[in-house]
Amino acid sequence: MSQPGGRPTRHDDDWWGQLYDDSTDDTGPTPAPDSLDDRFASAKKTVGGRRGVTVEPGDEQPPPTVPAQRAPAAPAEDTRTVPRTWPWDEEDQEPLEPDDDPADLHPATRLDLTGPPSPAAPETLETPEASAAVAVPAAASASSVDYVGSGPPTYDAEPTALPAADPDELDDLVADTVLDGARYGACTLRAVSQRGDSARYRGEPRRDALLTARFGAGEQALVLVAMSTGARATPGAHRAAAELCEWIARAVGRSHRRLTEDIQAARRGDLKSGLHRLTDRSLGKLRASAAEQGIAPEEYAASLRCLLLPAHPQCRTRVFFGVGEGGLFRLRGGEWQDIEPRVDTDTAGEPVLGFGSLPSETPQGDRLTMDLGIPTPPSPYEPAPEPPRDPFLFRASVARPGDALVMCTGGLADPLRGEPALCAYLARRWSGRTPPGLAAFLADAQVRVKGYADDRTAAAVWEA
């Protein structure tokens, strides 16, 4: 290479002139577009003569050709569909008529309800996978509410705190909510037990217990629904309720054949006496368990409510029995009926002369000593009298098609008796032709009312 400014002296420097010669035109855009094939052929030609790279005779590529330009594709049709309006979209539904709105029965009721669509023309939809039409039932359009009554309840609707747990007694834990259901014979059963708002806020266990069991098989099977509520403000209330349900279930299960025969034969007297005896035995075991634990019987007590459902499709006799507070209701024709067995609490008055009272004097003419009303001190040799026990409750009734029988503890019975808006709402929800599903029944059973925050346990039976 020559010095700067010098002239080339050898032919080896001709490449410099060829590259920087003034007569060489500048490269510009080629008339043909640069394609991937052009670039591949150029790279292959460049490296073909390099050392270590050989080109086979059959690998020579023909001169690249310019591919024909593709015509622009026609715009695709707009396949977007207009969103379909579903029957359960509340904003697109028509409001209820004033005569059908349960809020009219109670002016202060908060019922955000919308009317169901017309059952004459159910909406159908076509799916890409199958062309079969899917009909949306009218019952799906009804939505549950959070609360009814004069205002929102004090506590939150969802659980807040969990109960304290003992690592050595994990079997003592109780779930917040228990849900169950079945269908036998002509009846459909739904049952739920859930912790009250107050217990959810304070982190206390659910005092209500629920047990559902089937004894036997086929048409001779007997379904038992037992629920119990432990004493208030006692540490072992949930254990007492669970034990009482288990003991009554064992007693009924061991005698289920005889009970089934008595129900189908309508032997009301035998049923009442037999179930009374089984209930007393279960309550006696509960008192014995309290004595073993060193707890006062009144602190380890619980109420009991049971329902017997025969599985035979031709037998519609429903038997209720129990002890303690709660409720038994029947929904017939859209109206609630309180069919809780009444206990005769009338006490005898003062004795009337000639009808049970002592005579003023003996036949010999001696005047009797006046009773000054001074109470007699208790004898140290006699045991202290036991507190009065709750009377035994019993009712056997024949159901009709379309009836709904509801058995519940005081957590639901009290608001049903005290809040007309809740009665109207549940009557509308549970008066349909088909029973609600498990999720719908749970949503209905947990509709809250201000001032009622106890545990709720309910079992409902729909007659086909």
PDB file of N, CA and C in Angstrom, residues 393-460:
ATOM      1  N   LEU A 393     -92.430 -32.874  73.367  1.00  0.00           N
ATOM      2  CA  LEU A 393     -93.251 -32.389  72.264  1.00  0.00           C
ATOM      3  C   LEU A 393     -93.393 -33.486  71.225  1.00  0.00           C
ATOM      4  N   PHE A 394     -94.585 -33.624  70.683  1.00  0.00           N
ATOM      5  CA  PHE A 394     -94.847 -34.662  69.682  1.00  0.00           C
ATOM      6  C   PHE A 394     -95.943 -34.190  68.742  1.00  0.00           C
ATOM      7  N   ARG A 395     -95.752 -34.502  67.466  1.00  0.00           N
ATOM      8  CA  ARG A 395     -96.779 -34.201  66.472  1.00  0.00           C
ATOM      9  C   ARG A 395     -96.568 -35.115  65.271  1.00  0.00           C
ATOM     10  N   ALA A 396     -97.639 -35.769  64.865  1.00  0.00           N
ATOM     11  CA  ALA A 396     -97.648 -36.603  63.665  1.00  0.00           C
ATOM     12  C   ALA A 396     -98.709 -36.044  62.729  1.00  0.00           C
ATOM     13  N   SER A 397     -98.315 -35.667  61.543  1.00  0.00           N
ATOM     14  CA  SER A 397     -99.231 -35.049  60.585  1.00  0.00           C
ATOM     15  C   SER A 397     -99.039 -35.673  59.214  1.00  0.00           C
ATOM     16  N   VAL A 398    -100.068 -35.586  58.411  1.00  0.00           N
ATOM     17  CA  VAL A 398    -100.052 -36.101  57.044  1.00  0.00           C
ATOM     18  C   VAL A 398     -99.861 -34.924  56.095  1.00  0.00           C
ATOM     19  N   ALA A 399     -98.841 -35.006  55.268  1.00  0.00           N
ATOM     20  CA  ALA A 399     -98.520 -33.905  54.361  1.00  0.00           C
ATOM     21  C   ALA A 399     -99.342 -34.019  53.090  1.00  0.00           C
ATOM     22  N   ARG A 400     -99.479 -32.887  52.416  1.00  0.00           N
ATOM     23  CA  ARG A 400    -100.158 -32.810  51.130  1.00  0.00           C
ATOM     24  C   ARG A 400     -99.153 -32.451  50.044  1.00  0.00           C
ATOM     25  N   PRO A 401     -99.439 -32.826  48.800  1.00  0.00           N
ATOM     26  CA  PRO A 401     -98.541 -32.407  47.716  1.00  0.00           C
ATOM     27  C   PRO A 401     -98.445 -30.882  47.645  1.00  0.00           C
ATOM     28  N   GLY A 402     -97.219 -30.389  47.549  1.00  0.00           N
ATOM     29  CA  GLY A 402     -96.982 -28.955  47.506  1.00  0.00           C
ATOM     30  C   GLY A 402     -96.662 -28.342  48.843  1.00  0.00           C
ATOM     31  N   ASP A 403     -96.795 -29.087  49.940  1.00  0.00           N
ATOM     32  CA  ASP A 403     -96.467 -28.542  51.260  1.00  0.00           C
ATOM     33  C   ASP A 403     -94.959 -28.444  51.442  1.00  0.00           C
ATOM     34  N   ALA A 404     -94.578 -27.552  52.339  1.00  0.00           N
ATOM     35  CA  ALA A 404     -93.189 -27.429  52.768  1.00  0.00           C
ATOM     36  C   ALA A 404     -93.185 -27.379  54.289  1.00  0.00           C
ATOM     37  N   LEU A 405     -92.562 -28.362  54.915  1.00  0.00           N
ATOM     38  CA  LEU A 405     -92.488 -28.461  56.371  1.00  0.00           C
ATOM     39  C   LEU A 405     -91.117 -27.984  56.808  1.00  0.00           C
ATOM     40  N   VAL A 406     -91.082 -27.046  57.756  1.00  0.00           N
ATOM     41  CA  VAL A 406     -89.829 -26.438  58.211  1.00  0.00           C
ATOM     42  C   VAL A 406     -89.701 -26.662  59.710  1.00  0.00           C
ATOM     43  N   MET A 407     -88.642 -27.324  60.114  1.00  0.00           N
ATOM     44  CA  MET A 407     -88.288 -27.494  61.520  1.00  0.00           C
ATOM     45  C   MET A 407     -86.991 -26.736  61.768  1.00  0.00           C
ATOM     46  N   CYS A 408     -86.935 -25.950  62.835  1.00  0.00           N
ATOM     47  CA  CYS A 408     -85.774 -25.095  63.049  1.00  0.00           C
ATOM     48  C   CYS A 408     -85.568 -24.861  64.538  1.00  0.00           C
ATOM     49  N   THR A 409     -84.377 -24.408  64.874  1.00  0.00           N
ATOM     50  CA  THR A 409     -84.066 -24.007  66.229  1.00  0.00           C
ATOM     51  C   THR A 409     -84.523 -22.569  66.464  1.00  0.00           C
ATOM     52  N   GLY A 410     -84.287 -22.089  67.669  1.00  0.00           N
ATOM     53  CA  GLY A 410     -84.742 -20.742  67.998  1.00  0.00           C
ATOM     54  C   GLY A 410     -84.080 -19.653  67.192  1.00  0.00           C
ATOM     55  N   GLY A 411     -82.894 -19.911  66.629  1.00  0.00           N
ATOM     56  CA  GLY A 411     -82.222 -18.889  65.849  1.00  0.00           C
ATOM     57  C   GLY A 411     -82.982 -18.482  64.612  1.00  0.00           C
ATOM     58  N   LEU A 412     -83.802 -19.377  64.039  1.00  0.00           N
ATOM     59  CA  LEU A 412     -84.632 -19.035  62.889  1.00  0.00           C
ATOM     60  C   LEU A 412     -86.104 -18.915  63.270  1.00  0.00           C
ATOM     61  N   ALA A 413     -86.540 -19.646  64.288  1.00  0.00           N
ATOM     62  CA  ALA A 413     -87.943 -19.580  64.694  1.00  0.00           C
ATOM     63  C   ALA A 413     -88.302 -18.206  65.254  1.00  0.00           C
ATOM     64  N   ASP A 414     -87.396 -17.602  66.007  1.00  0.00           N
ATOM     65  CA  ASP A 414     -87.703 -16.295  66.592  1.00  0.00           C
ATOM     66  C   ASP A 414     -87.883 -15.212  65.527  1.00  0.00           C
ATOM     67  N   PRO A 415     -86.967 -15.062  64.550  1.00  0.00           N
ATOM     68  CA  PRO A 415     -87.234 -14.044  63.519  1.00  0.00           C
ATOM     69  C   PRO A 415     -88.426 -14.381  62.630  1.00  0.00           C
ATOM     70  N   LEU A 416     -88.731 -15.654  62.433  1.00  0.00           N
ATOM     71  CA  LEU A 416     -89.924 -15.990  61.649  1.00  0.00           C
ATOM     72  C   LEU A 416     -91.196 -15.537  62.363  1.00  0.00           C
ATOM     73  N   ARG A 417     -91.198 -15.634  63.685  1.00  0.00           N
ATOM     74  CA  ARG A 417     -92.366 -15.191  64.447  1.00  0.00           C
ATOM     75  C   ARG A 417     -92.371 -13.691  64.678  1.00  0.00           C
ATOM     76  N   GLY A 418     -91.195 -13.046  64.612  1.00  0.00           N
ATOM     77  CA  GLY A 418     -91.135 -11.634  64.964  1.00  0.00           C
ATOM     78  C   GLY A 418     -90.959 -10.675  63.806  1.00  0.00           C
ATOM     79  N   GLU A 419     -90.612 -11.151  62.614  1.00  0.00           N
ATOM     80  CA  GLU A 419     -90.372 -10.265  61.474  1.00  0.00           C
ATOM     81  C   GLU A 419     -91.234 -10.704  60.300  1.00  0.00           C
ATOM     82  N   PRO A 420     -92.332  -9.992  60.016  1.00  0.00           N
ATOM     83  CA  PRO A 420     -93.183 -10.388  58.884  1.00  0.00           C
ATOM     84  C   PRO A 420     -92.460 -10.364  57.543  1.00  0.00           C
ATOM     85  N   ALA A 421     -91.467  -9.495  57.394  1.00  0.00           N
ATOM     86  CA  ALA A 421     -90.767  -9.420  56.111  1.00  0.00           C
ATOM     87  C   ALA A 421     -90.020 -10.709  55.803  1.00  0.00           C
ATOM     88  N   LEU A 422     -89.455 -11.355  56.828  1.00  0.00           N
ATOM     89  CA  LEU A 422     -88.763 -12.611  56.596  1.00  0.00           C
ATOM     90  C   LEU A 422     -89.750 -13.710  56.211  1.00  0.00           C
ATOM     91  N   CYS A 423     -90.908 -13.719  56.852  1.00  0.00           N
ATOM     92  CA  CYS A 423     -91.931 -14.704  56.472  1.00  0.00           C
ATOM     93  C   CYS A 423     -92.348 -14.517  55.016  1.00  0.00           C
ATOM     94  N   ALA A 424     -92.569 -13.283  54.616  1.00  0.00           N
ATOM     95  CA  ALA A 424     -92.993 -13.021  53.243  1.00  0.00           C
ATOM     96  C   ALA A 424     -91.910 -13.395  52.248  1.00  0.00           C
ATOM     97  N   TYR A 425     -90.675 -13.109  52.587  1.00  0.00           N
ATOM     98  CA  TYR A 425     -89.578 -13.411  51.656  1.00  0.00           C
ATOM     99  C   TYR A 425     -89.406 -14.917  51.483  1.00  0.00           C
ATOM    100  N   LEU A 426     -89.340 -15.661  52.604  1.00  0.00           N
ATOM    101  CA  LEU A 426     -89.151 -17.100  52.500  1.00  0.00           C
ATOM    102  C   LEU A 426     -90.369 -17.789  51.890  1.00  0.00           C
ATOM    103  N   ALA A 427     -91.559 -17.250  52.129  1.00  0.00           N
ATOM    104  CA  ALA A 427     -92.742 -17.830  51.500  1.00  0.00           C
ATOM    105  C   ALA A 427     -92.665 -17.704  49.986  1.00  0.00           C
ATOM    106  N   ARG A 428     -92.165 -16.602  49.498  1.00  0.00           N
ATOM    107  CA  ARG A 428     -92.032 -16.409  48.060  1.00  0.00           C
ATOM    108  C   ARG A 428     -90.945 -17.298  47.474  1.00  0.00           C
ATOM    109  N   ARG A 429     -89.870 -17.494  48.231  1.00  0.00           N
ATOM    110  CA  ARG A 429     -88.753 -18.286  47.728  1.00  0.00           C
ATOM    111  C   ARG A 429     -89.036 -19.781  47.770  1.00  0.00           C
ATOM    112  N   TRP A 430     -89.799 -20.238  48.755  1.00  0.00           N
ATOM    113  CA  TRP A 430     -89.970 -21.668  48.973  1.00  0.00           C
ATOM    114  C   TRP A 430     -91.340 -22.172  48.526  1.00  0.00           C
ATOM    115  N   SER A 431     -92.085 -21.363  47.816  1.00  0.00           N
ATOM    116  CA  SER A 431     -93.398 -21.789  47.331  1.00  0.00           C
ATOM    117  C   SER A 431     -93.372 -22.219  45.875  1.00  0.00           C
ATOM    118  N   GLY A 432     -92.205 -22.410  45.302  1.00  0.00           N
ATOM    119  CA  GLY A 432     -92.112 -22.804  43.901  1.00  0.00           C
ATOM    120  C   GLY A 432     -92.483 -24.262  43.684  1.00  0.00           C
ATOM    121  N   ARG A 433     -92.561 -24.622  42.434  1.00  0.00           N
ATOM    122  CA  ARG A 433     -92.909 -25.998  42.091  1.00  0.00           C
ATOM    123  C   ARG A 433     -91.780 -26.962  42.386  1.00  0.00           C
ATOM    124  N   THR A 434     -90.553 -26.495  42.270  1.00  0.00           N
ATOM    125  CA  THR A 434     -89.396 -27.346  42.525  1.00  0.00           C
ATOM    126  C   THR A 434     -88.667 -26.837  43.758  1.00  0.00           C
ATOM    127  N   PRO A 435     -88.161 -27.719  44.600  1.00  0.00           N
ATOM    128  CA  PRO A 435     -87.413 -27.284  45.782  1.00  0.00           C
ATOM    129  C   PRO A 435     -86.125 -26.600  45.378  1.00  0.00           C
ATOM    130  N   PRO A 436     -85.626 -25.697  46.203  1.00  0.00           N
ATOM    131  CA  PRO A 436     -84.359 -25.041  45.883  1.00  0.00           C
ATOM    132  C   PRO A 436     -83.188 -26.004  46.027  1.00  0.00           C
ATOM    133  N   GLY A 437     -82.117 -25.701  45.328  1.00  0.00           N
ATOM    134  CA  GLY A 437     -80.896 -26.475  45.479  1.00  0.00           C
ATOM    135  C   GLY A 437     -80.211 -26.167  46.799  1.00  0.00           C
ATOM    136  N   LEU A 438     -79.098 -26.865  47.027  1.00  0.00           N
ATOM    137  CA  LEU A 438     -78.393 -26.670  48.294  1.00  0.00           C
ATOM    138  C   LEU A 438     -77.888 -25.245  48.443  1.00  0.00           C
ATOM    139  N   ALA A 439     -77.296 -24.703  47.377  1.00  0.00           N
ATOM    140  CA  ALA A 439     -76.754 -23.343  47.457  1.00  0.00           C
ATOM    141  C   ALA A 439     -77.872 -22.324  47.646  1.00  0.00           C
ATOM    142  N   ALA A 440     -78.974 -22.486  46.926  1.00  0.00           N
ATOM    143  CA  ALA A 440     -80.083 -21.550  47.063  1.00  0.00           C
ATOM    144  C   ALA A 440     -80.714 -21.648  48.446  1.00  0.00           C
ATOM    145  N   PHE A 441     -80.830 -22.865  48.978  1.00  0.00           N
ATOM    146  CA  PHE A 441     -81.402 -23.016  50.313  1.00  0.00           C
ATOM    147  C   PHE A 441     -80.509 -22.371  51.368  1.00  0.00           C
ATOM    148  N   LEU A 442     -79.210 -22.517  51.220  1.00  0.00           N
ATOM    149  CA  LEU A 442     -78.292 -21.873  52.159  1.00  0.00           C
ATOM    150  C   LEU A 442     -78.416 -20.357  52.098  1.00  0.00           C
ATOM    151  N   ALA A 443     -78.512 -19.818  50.891  1.00  0.00           N
ATOM    152  CA  ALA A 443     -78.643 -18.363  50.757  1.00  0.00           C
ATOM    153  C   ALA A 443     -79.946 -17.864  51.384  1.00  0.00           C
ATOM    154  N   ASP A 444     -81.020 -18.645  51.241  1.00  0.00           N
ATOM    155  CA  ASP A 444     -82.290 -18.220  51.827  1.00  0.00           C
ATOM    156  C   ASP A 444     -82.266 -18.322  53.347  1.00  0.00           C
ATOM    157  N   ALA A 445     -81.677 -19.390  53.874  1.00  0.00           N
ATOM    158  CA  ALA A 445     -81.685 -19.601  55.316  1.00  0.00           C
ATOM    159  C   ALA A 445     -80.831 -18.597  56.070  1.00  0.00           C
ATOM    160  N   GLN A 446     -79.865 -17.972  55.406  1.00  0.00           N
ATOM    161  CA  GLN A 446     -78.991 -17.041  56.104  1.00  0.00           C
ATOM    162  C   GLN A 446     -79.349 -15.582  55.861  1.00  0.00           C
ATOM    163  N   VAL A 447     -80.564 -15.312  55.355  1.00  0.00           N
ATOM    164  CA  VAL A 447     -81.024 -13.927  55.251  1.00  0.00           C
ATOM    165  C   VAL A 447     -81.182 -13.374  56.670  1.00  0.00           C
ATOM    166  N   ARG A 448     -80.507 -12.311  56.958  1.00  0.00           N
ATOM    167  CA  ARG A 448     -80.407 -11.833  58.330  1.00  0.00           C
ATOM    168  C   ARG A 448     -81.496 -10.813  58.655  1.00  0.00           C
ATOM    169  N   VAL A 449     -81.747 -10.685  59.955  1.00  0.00           N
ATOM    170  CA  VAL A 449     -82.703  -9.716  60.483  1.00  0.00           C
ATOM    171  C   VAL A 449     -82.036  -9.017  61.660  1.00  0.00           C
ATOM    172  N   LYS A 450     -82.149  -7.729  61.726  1.00  0.00           N
ATOM    173  CA  LYS A 450     -81.523  -6.977  62.806  1.00  0.00           C
ATOM    174  C   LYS A 450     -82.134  -7.363  64.144  1.00  0.00           C
ATOM    175  N   GLY A 451     -81.258  -7.621  65.101  1.00  0.00           N
ATOM    176  CA  GLY A 451     -81.711  -8.023  66.425  1.00  0.00           C
ATOM    177  C   GLY A 451     -81.722  -9.514  66.656  1.00  0.00           C
ATOM    178  N   TYR A 452     -81.442 -10.325  65.621  1.00  0.00           N
ATOM    179  CA  TYR A 452     -81.402 -11.781  65.753  1.00  0.00           C
ATOM    180  C   TYR A 452     -80.047 -12.263  65.249  1.00  0.00           C
ATOM    181  N   ALA A 453     -79.170 -12.638  66.167  1.00  0.00           N
ATOM    182  CA  ALA A 453     -77.795 -12.985  65.808  1.00  0.00           C
ATOM    183  C   ALA A 453     -77.387 -14.344  66.339  1.00  0.00           C
ATOM    184  N   ASP A 454     -78.343 -15.217  66.696  1.00  0.00           N
ATOM    185  CA  ASP A 454     -78.005 -16.547  67.212  1.00  0.00           C
ATOM    186  C   ASP A 454     -77.743 -17.520  66.067  1.00  0.00           C
ATOM    187  N   ASP A 455     -77.232 -18.694  66.453  1.00  0.00           N
ATOM    188  CA  ASP A 455     -77.025 -19.756  65.462  1.00  0.00           C
ATOM    189  C   ASP A 455     -78.355 -20.145  64.835  1.00  0.00           C
ATOM    190  N   ARG A 456     -78.280 -20.557  63.573  1.00  0.00           N
ATOM    191  CA  ARG A 456     -79.476 -20.975  62.838  1.00  0.00           C
ATOM    192  C   ARG A 456     -79.302 -22.401  62.335  1.00  0.00           C
ATOM    193  N   THR A 457     -80.302 -23.203  62.626  1.00  0.00           N
ATOM    194  CA  THR A 457     -80.350 -24.563  62.105  1.00  0.00           C
ATOM    195  C   THR A 457     -81.768 -24.825  61.632  1.00  0.00           C
ATOM    196  N   ALA A 458     -81.902 -25.294  60.409  1.00  0.00           N
ATOM    197  CA  ALA A 458     -83.231 -25.499  59.818  1.00  0.00           C
ATOM    198  C   ALA A 458     -83.187 -26.702  58.908  1.00  0.00           C
ATOM    199  N   ALA A 459     -84.312 -27.395  58.858  1.00  0.00           N
ATOM    200  CA  ALA A 459     -84.517 -28.510  57.940  1.00  0.00           C
ATOM    201  C   ALA A 459     -85.875 -28.318  57.285  1.00  0.00           C
ATOM    202  N   ALA A 460     -85.907 -28.367  55.964  1.00  0.00           N
ATOM    203  CA  ALA A 460     -87.142 -28.161  55.204  1.00  0.00           C
ATOM    204  C   ALA A 460     -87.403 -29.385  54.345  1.00  0.00           C
TER     205      ALA A 460
END
